[in-house]
mmCIF file of C-alpha atoms in Angstrom:
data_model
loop_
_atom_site.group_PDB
_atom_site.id
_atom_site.type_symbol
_atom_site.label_atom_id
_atom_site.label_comp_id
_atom_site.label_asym_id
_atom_site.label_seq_id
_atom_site.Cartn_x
_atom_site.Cartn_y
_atom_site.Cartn_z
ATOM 1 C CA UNK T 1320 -6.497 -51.373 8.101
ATOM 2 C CA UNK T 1321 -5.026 -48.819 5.948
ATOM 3 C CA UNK T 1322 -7.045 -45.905 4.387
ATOM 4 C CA UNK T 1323 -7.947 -45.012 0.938
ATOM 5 C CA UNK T 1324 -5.180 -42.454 1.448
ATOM 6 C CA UNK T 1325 -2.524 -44.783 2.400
ATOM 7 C CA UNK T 1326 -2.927 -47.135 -0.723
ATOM 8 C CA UNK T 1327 -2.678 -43.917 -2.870
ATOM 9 C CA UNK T 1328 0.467 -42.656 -1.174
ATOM 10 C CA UNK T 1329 1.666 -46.265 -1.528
ATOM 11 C CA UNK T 1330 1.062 -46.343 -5.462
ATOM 12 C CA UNK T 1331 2.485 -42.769 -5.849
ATOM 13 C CA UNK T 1332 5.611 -43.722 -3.873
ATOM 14 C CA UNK T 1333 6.108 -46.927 -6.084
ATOM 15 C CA UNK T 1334 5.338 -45.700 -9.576
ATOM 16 C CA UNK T 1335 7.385 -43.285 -9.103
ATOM 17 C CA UNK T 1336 10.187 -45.612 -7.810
ATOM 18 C CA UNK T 1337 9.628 -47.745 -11.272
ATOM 19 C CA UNK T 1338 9.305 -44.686 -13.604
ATOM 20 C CA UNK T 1339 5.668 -44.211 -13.878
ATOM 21 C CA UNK T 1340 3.178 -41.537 -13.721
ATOM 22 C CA UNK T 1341 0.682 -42.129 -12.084
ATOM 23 C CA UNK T 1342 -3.209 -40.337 -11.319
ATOM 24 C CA UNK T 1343 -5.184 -42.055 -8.401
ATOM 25 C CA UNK T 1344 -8.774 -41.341 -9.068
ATOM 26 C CA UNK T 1345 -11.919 -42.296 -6.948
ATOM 27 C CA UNK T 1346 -15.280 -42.482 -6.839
ATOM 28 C CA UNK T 1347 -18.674 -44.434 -5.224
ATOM 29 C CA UNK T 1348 -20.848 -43.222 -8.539
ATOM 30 C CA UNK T 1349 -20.935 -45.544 -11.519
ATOM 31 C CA UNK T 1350 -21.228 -42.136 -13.915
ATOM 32 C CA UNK T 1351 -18.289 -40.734 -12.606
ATOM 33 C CA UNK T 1352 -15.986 -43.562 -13.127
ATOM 34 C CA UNK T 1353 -17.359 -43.843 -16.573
ATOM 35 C CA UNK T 1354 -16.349 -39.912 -16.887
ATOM 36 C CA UNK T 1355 -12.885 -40.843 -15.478
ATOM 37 C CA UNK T 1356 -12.201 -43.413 -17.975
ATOM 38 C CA UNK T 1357 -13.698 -41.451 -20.860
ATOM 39 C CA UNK T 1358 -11.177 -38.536 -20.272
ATOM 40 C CA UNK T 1359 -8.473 -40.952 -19.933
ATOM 41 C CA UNK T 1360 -8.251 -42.035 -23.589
ATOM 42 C CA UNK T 1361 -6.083 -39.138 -24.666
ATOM 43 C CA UNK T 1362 -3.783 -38.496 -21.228
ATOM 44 C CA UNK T 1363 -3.055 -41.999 -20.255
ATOM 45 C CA UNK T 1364 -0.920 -45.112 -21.403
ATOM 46 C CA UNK T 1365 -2.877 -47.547 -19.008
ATOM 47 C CA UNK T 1366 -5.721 -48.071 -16.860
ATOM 48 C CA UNK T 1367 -5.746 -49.932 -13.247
ATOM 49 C CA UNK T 1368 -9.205 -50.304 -12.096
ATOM 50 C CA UNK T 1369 -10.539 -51.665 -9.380
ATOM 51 C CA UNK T 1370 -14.544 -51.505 -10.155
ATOM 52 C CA UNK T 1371 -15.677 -53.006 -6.615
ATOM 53 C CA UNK T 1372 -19.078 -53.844 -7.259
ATOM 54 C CA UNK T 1373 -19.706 -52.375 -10.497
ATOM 55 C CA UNK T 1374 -17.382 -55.258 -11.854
ATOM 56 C CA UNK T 1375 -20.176 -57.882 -11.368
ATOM 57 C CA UNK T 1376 -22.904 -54.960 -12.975
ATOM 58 C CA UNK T 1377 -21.635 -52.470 -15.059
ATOM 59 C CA UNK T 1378 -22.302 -52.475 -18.591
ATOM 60 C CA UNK T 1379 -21.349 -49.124 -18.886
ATOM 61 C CA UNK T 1380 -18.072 -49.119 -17.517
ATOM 62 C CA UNK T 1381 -17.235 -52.463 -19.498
ATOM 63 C CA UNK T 1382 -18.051 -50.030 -23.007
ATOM 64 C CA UNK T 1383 -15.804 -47.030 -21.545
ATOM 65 C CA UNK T 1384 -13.036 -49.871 -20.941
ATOM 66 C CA UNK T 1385 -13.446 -51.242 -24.633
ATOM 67 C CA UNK T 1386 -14.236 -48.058 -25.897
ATOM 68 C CA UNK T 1387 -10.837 -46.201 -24.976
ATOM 69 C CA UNK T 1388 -8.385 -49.181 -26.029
ATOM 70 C CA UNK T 1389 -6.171 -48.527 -23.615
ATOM 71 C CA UNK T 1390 -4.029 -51.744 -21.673
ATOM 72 C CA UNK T 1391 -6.643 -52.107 -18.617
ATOM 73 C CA UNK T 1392 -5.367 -54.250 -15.112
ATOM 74 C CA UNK T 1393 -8.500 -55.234 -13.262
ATOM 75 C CA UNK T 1394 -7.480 -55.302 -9.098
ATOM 76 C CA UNK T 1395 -10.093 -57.008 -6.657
ATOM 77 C CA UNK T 1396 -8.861 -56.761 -2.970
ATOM 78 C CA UNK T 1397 -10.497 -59.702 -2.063
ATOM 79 C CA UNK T 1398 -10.348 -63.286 -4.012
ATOM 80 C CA UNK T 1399 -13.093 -62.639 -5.528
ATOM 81 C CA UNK T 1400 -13.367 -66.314 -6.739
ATOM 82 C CA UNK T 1401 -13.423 -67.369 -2.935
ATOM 83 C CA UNK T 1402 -16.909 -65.419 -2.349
ATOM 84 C CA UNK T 1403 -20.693 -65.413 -3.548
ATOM 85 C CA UNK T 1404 -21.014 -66.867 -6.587
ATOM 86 C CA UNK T 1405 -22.281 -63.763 -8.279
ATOM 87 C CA UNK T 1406 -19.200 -61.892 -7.278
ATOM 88 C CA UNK T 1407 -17.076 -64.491 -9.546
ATOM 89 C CA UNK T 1408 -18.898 -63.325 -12.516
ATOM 90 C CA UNK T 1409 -16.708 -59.886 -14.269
ATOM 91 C CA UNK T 1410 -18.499 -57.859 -16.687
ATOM 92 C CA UNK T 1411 -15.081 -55.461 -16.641
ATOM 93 C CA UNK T 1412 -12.667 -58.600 -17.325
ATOM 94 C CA UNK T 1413 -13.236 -58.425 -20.902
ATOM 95 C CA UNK T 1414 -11.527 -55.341 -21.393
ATOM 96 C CA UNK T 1415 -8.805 -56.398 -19.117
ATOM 97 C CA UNK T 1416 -5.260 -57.393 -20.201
ATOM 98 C CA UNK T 1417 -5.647 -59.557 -16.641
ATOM 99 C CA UNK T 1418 -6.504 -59.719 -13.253
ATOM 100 C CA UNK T 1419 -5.100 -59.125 -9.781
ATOM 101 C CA UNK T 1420 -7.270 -60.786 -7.078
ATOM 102 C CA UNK T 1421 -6.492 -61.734 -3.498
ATOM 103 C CA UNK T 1422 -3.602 -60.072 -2.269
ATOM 104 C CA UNK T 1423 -4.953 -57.183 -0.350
ATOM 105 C CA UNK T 1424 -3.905 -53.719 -1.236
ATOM 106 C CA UNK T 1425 -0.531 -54.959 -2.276
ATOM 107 C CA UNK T 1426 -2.863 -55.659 -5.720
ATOM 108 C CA UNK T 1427 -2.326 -52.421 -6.734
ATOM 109 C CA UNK T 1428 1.514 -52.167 -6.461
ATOM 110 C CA UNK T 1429 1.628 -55.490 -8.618
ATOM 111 C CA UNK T 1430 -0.539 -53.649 -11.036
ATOM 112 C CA UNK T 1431 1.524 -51.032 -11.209
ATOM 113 C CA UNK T 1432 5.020 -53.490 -11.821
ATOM 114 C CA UNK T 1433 2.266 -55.363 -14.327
ATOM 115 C CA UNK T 1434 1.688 -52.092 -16.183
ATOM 116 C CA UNK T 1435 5.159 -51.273 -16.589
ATOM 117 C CA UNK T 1436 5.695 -54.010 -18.319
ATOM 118 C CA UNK T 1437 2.720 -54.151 -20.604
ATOM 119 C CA UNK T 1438 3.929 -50.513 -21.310
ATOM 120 C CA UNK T 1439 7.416 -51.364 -22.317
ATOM 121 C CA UNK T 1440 6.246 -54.406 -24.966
#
């Protein structure tokens, strides 16, 4: 029940409560979220990406992902595991330092506590 909004005031208000900063980026168009990650190589520690369907079809993101060698957190909403069977297939995942899956939007802010530690290693 919460917006797209509320999940990005959510993240802002945590990161910054755990000393990160953070850019909440969105987009329905496979292109553009290649675009995002592309420009992210040389402003950004980390990824968190949440690919929605594109994580069962997109070649193109999975190069971006690989491509820009940053640590990547893959976040599903849903279990993914506990729905069609060609949802349990992720092209993404292979880029990914791991996965989130299942906890609602609360994903994200255990993504964010995940990156923070990948990012002080």
């Amino acid at each position: 029940k919460i917006t797209l909004e509320g999940v990005k005031k959510n993240c802002d208000s945590h990161a910054k409560s755990i000393g990160l900063q953070i850019e909440f980026e969105q987009s329905n168009i496979e292109g553009e979220i290649v675009t995002i990650i592309q420009k992210a190589k040389n402003k950004f520690e980390g990824i968190i990406i949440n690919a929605a369907g594109y994580t069962h079809t997109s070649v193109a993101i999975l190069d971006a992902l690989l491509a820009i060698k940053l640590p990547t957190i893959e976040v599903h909403i849903t279990n993914i595991y506990n729905r069609e069977d060609f949802r349990k297939k992720s092209l993404i995942s292979k880029a990914a330092e791991g996965i989130i899956c299942g906890f609602g939007v609360n994903g994200y802010i255990m993504a964010l506590d995940s990156m923070k530690k990948i990012l002080n290693k």
